[in-house]
Short mmCIF file of C-alpha atoms in Angstrom, two decimals:
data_model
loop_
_atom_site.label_atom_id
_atom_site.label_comp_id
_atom_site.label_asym_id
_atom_site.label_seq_id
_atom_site.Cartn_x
_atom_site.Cartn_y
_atom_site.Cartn_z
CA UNK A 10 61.57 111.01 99.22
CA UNK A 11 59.48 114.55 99.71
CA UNK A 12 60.72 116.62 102.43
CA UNK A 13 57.78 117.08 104.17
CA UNK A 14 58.08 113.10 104.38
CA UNK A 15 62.19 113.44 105.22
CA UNK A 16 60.85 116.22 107.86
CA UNK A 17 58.05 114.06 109.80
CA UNK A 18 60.12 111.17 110.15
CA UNK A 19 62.70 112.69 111.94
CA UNK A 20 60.46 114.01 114.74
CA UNK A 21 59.11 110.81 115.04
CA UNK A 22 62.90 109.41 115.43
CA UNK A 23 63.61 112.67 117.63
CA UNK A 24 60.90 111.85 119.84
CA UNK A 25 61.33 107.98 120.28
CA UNK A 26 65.02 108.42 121.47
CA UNK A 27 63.05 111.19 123.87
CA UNK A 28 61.14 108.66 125.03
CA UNK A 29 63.98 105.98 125.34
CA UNK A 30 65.86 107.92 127.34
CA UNK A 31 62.91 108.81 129.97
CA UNK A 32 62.08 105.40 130.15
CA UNK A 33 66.06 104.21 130.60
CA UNK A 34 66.60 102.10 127.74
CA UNK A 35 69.75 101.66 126.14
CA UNK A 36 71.36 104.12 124.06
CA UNK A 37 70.87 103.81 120.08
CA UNK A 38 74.04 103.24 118.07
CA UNK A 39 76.20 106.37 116.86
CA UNK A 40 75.07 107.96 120.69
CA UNK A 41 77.51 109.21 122.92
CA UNK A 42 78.76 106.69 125.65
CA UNK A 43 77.74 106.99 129.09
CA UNK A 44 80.86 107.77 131.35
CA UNK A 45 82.60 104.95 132.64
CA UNK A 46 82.08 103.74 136.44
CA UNK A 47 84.80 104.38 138.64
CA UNK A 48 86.17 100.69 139.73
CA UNK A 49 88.04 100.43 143.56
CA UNK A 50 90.35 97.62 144.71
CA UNK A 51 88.16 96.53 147.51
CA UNK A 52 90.89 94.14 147.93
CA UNK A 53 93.68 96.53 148.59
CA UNK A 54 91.88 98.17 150.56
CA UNK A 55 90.69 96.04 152.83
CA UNK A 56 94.19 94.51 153.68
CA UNK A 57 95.86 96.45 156.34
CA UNK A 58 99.61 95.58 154.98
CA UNK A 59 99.03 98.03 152.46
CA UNK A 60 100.82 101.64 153.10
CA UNK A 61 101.99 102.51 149.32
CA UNK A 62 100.50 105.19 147.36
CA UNK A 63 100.62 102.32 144.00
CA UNK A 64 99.58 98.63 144.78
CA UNK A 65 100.14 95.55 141.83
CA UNK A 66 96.99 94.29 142.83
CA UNK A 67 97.54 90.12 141.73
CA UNK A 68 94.49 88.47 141.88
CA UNK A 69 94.43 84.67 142.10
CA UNK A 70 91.45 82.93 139.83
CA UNK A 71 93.06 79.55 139.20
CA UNK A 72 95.70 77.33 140.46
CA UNK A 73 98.54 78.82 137.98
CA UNK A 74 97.08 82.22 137.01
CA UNK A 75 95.89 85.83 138.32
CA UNK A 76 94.73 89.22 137.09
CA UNK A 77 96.49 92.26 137.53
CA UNK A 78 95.31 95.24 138.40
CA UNK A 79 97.67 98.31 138.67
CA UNK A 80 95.51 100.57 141.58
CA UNK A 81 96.36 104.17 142.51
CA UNK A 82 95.41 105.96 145.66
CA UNK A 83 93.15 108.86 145.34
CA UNK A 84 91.68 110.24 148.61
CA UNK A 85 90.74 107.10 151.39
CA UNK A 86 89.94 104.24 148.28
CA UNK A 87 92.43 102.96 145.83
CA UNK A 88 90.71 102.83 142.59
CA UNK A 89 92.00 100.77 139.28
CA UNK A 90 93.91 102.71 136.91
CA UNK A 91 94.63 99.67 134.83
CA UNK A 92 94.07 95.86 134.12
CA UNK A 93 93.02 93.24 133.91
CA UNK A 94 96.13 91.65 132.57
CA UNK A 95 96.52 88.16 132.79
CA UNK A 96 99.56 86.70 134.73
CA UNK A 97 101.08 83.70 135.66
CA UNK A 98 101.91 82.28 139.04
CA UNK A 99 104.27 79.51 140.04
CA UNK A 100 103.84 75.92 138.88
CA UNK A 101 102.39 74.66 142.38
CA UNK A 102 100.47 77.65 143.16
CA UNK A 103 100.47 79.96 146.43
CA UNK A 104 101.20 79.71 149.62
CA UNK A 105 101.04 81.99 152.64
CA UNK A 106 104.16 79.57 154.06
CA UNK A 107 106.97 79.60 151.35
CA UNK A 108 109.76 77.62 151.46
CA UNK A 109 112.96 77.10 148.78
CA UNK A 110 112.10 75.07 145.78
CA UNK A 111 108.45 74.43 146.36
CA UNK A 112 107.44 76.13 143.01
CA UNK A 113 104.61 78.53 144.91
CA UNK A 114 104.46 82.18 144.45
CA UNK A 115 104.25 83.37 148.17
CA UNK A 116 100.87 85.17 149.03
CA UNK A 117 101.29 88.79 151.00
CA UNK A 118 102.29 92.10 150.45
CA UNK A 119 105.64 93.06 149.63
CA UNK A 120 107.33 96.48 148.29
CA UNK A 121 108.69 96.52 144.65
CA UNK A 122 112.21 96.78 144.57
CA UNK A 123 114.91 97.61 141.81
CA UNK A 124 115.23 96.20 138.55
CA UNK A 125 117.41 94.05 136.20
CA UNK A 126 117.54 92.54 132.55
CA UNK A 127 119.28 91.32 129.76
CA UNK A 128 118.07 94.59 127.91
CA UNK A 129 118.07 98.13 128.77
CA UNK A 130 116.34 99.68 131.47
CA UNK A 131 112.58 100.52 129.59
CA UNK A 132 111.28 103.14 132.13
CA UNK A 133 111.69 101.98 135.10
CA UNK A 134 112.13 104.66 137.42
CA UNK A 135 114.25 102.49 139.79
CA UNK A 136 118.09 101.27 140.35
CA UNK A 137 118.68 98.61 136.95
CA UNK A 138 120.85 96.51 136.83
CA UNK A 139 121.59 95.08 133.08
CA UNK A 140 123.15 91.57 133.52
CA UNK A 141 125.65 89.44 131.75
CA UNK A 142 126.53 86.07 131.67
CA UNK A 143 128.12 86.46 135.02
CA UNK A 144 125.28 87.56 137.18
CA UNK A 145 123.06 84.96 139.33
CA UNK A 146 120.64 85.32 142.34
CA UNK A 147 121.74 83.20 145.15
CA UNK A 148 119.10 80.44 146.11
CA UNK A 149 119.64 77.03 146.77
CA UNK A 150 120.85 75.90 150.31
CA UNK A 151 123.06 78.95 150.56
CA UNK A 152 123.09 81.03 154.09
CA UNK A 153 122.84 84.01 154.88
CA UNK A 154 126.42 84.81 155.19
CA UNK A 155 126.70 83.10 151.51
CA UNK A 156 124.74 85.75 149.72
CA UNK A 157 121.25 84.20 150.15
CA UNK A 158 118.31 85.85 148.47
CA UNK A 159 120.69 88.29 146.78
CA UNK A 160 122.09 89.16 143.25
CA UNK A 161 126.06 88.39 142.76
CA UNK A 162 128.85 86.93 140.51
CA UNK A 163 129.52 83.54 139.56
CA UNK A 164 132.88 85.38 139.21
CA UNK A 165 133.11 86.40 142.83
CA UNK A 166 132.66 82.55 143.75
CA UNK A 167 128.89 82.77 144.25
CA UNK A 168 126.55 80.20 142.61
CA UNK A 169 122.43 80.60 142.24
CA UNK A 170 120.18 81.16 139.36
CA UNK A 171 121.88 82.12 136.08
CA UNK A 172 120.10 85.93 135.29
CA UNK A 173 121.52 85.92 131.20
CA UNK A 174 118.11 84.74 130.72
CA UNK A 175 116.92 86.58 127.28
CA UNK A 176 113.22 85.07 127.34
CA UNK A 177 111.99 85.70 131.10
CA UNK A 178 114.57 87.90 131.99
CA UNK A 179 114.96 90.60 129.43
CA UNK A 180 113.25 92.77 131.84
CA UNK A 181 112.61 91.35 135.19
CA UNK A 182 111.82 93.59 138.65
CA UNK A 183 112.55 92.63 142.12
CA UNK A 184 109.60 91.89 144.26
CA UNK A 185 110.79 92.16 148.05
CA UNK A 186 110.28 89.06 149.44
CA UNK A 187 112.42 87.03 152.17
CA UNK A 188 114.40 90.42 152.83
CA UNK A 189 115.67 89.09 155.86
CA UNK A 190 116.99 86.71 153.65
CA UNK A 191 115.88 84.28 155.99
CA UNK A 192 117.73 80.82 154.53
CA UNK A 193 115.39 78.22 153.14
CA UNK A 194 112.36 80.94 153.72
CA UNK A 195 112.52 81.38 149.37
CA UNK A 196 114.48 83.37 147.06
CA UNK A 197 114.70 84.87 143.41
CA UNK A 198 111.00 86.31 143.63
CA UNK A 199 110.55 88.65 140.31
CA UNK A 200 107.88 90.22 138.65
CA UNK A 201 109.31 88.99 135.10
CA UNK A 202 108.17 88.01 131.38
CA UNK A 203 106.21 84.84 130.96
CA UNK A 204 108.24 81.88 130.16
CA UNK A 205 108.52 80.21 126.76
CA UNK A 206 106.63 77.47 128.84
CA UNK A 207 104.47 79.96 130.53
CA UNK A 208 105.49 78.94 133.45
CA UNK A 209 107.63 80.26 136.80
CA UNK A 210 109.19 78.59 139.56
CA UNK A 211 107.05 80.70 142.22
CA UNK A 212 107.54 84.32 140.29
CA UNK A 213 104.67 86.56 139.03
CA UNK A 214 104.87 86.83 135.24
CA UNK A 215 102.97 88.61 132.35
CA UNK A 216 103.17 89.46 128.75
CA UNK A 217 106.27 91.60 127.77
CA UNK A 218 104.34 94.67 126.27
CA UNK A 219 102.00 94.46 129.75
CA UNK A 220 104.80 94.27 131.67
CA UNK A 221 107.11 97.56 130.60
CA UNK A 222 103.81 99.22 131.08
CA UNK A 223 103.20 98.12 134.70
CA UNK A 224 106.99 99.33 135.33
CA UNK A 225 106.56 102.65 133.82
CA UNK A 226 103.17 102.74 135.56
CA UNK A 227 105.20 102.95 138.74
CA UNK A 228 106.96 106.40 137.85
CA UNK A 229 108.81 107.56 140.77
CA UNK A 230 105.88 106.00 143.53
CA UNK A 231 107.09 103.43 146.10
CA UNK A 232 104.67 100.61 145.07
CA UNK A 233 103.98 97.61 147.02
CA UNK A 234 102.75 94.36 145.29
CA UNK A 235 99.59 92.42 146.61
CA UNK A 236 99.45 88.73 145.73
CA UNK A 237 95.94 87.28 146.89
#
């Protein structure tokens, strides 16, 4: 090719990518992308439960699953720093009325609370607990008195949900719900690892890897969780 050939075509190509732009068509390959929209949890936002300076945004779509969105607070407007990321609700769904062993994930806003595992703490910038064989979470038709909605010891006389669970539990966070600990109100709510069965009992769950990045999302932040 001559180069006064070389030379005229690329004014031509100069000027039709002028052209493209003034008319606001879309970019050619190899361009530089436009800067990405700034996206807002109009849902956090608009529910008045909400105080935290972090909300776990869970978003219901189906019967048995949500998206997460992890949303931050930056002026009046909470805006999405992450997500989505799919999750997992319990086997019957959600309910705004839970009660013990109906399998829903209760709807509402709650505060996130300390966590637990069968591993190590992975950045969680919260009280851990890392449990053994002889941990459980009291459920069941306990009372109040009896430990309800509360981690103890098989060893101490208590009985509830075995926590030595490697699969769901390796790491596993607290979601504060029932804090009255209200008997027969529901118990053992977690934000935990999906199941081998992808299933919970009425917990939110995710992916592992998603997970240990929502807890170290937290950082030192009280966060609330929003299930909707």
């Amino acid at each position: 090719m001559s180069i006064p050939t070389a030379l005229t075509r690329l004014v031509v190509t100069a000027s039709v990518l002028a052209l493209g732009a003034g008319l606001g068509l879309a970019p050619m390959p190899g361009d530089a992308p436009a800067s990405a929209k700034t996206a807002y949890c109009t849902g956090v936002e608009k529910n008045r439960a909400v105080a935290a300076g972090k909300v776990i945004e869970v978003k219901q779509r189906s019967t048995l699953k949500a998206d997460v969105y992890l949303c931050r607070k930056s002026g009046k407007r909470y805006i999405r720093d992450k997500g989505p990321y799919g999750a997992r609700l319990g086997y019957a769904g959600t309910t705004a009325n839970k009660r013990e062993g109906d399998g829903k994930t209760p709807k509402g806003v709650f505060w996130m609370r300390n966590g637990f595992g069968t591993a190590s703490n992975p950045g969680l910038r919260k009280s851990w607990t890392k449990v053994t064989r002889d941990h459980v979470w009291v459920d069941g038709k306990a009372t109040k008195k009896g430990g309800y909605n509360t981690m103890q010891r098989k060893s101490k006389g208590y009985r509830g949900e075995a926590l030595y669970q490697p699969k769901p539990y390796k790491y596993a966070q607290v979601i504060g719900y029932n804090e009255a600990r209200t008997p027969g109100k529901g118990s053992a709510i977690f934000l935990h690892a999906n199941t081998a069965s992808m299933k919970t009992a009425g917990c939110v769950s995710m992916y592992e890897s998603q997970l240990v990045m929502t807890m170290k999302w937290q950082s030192t932040t009280a966060t609330q969780i929003l299930i909707h």
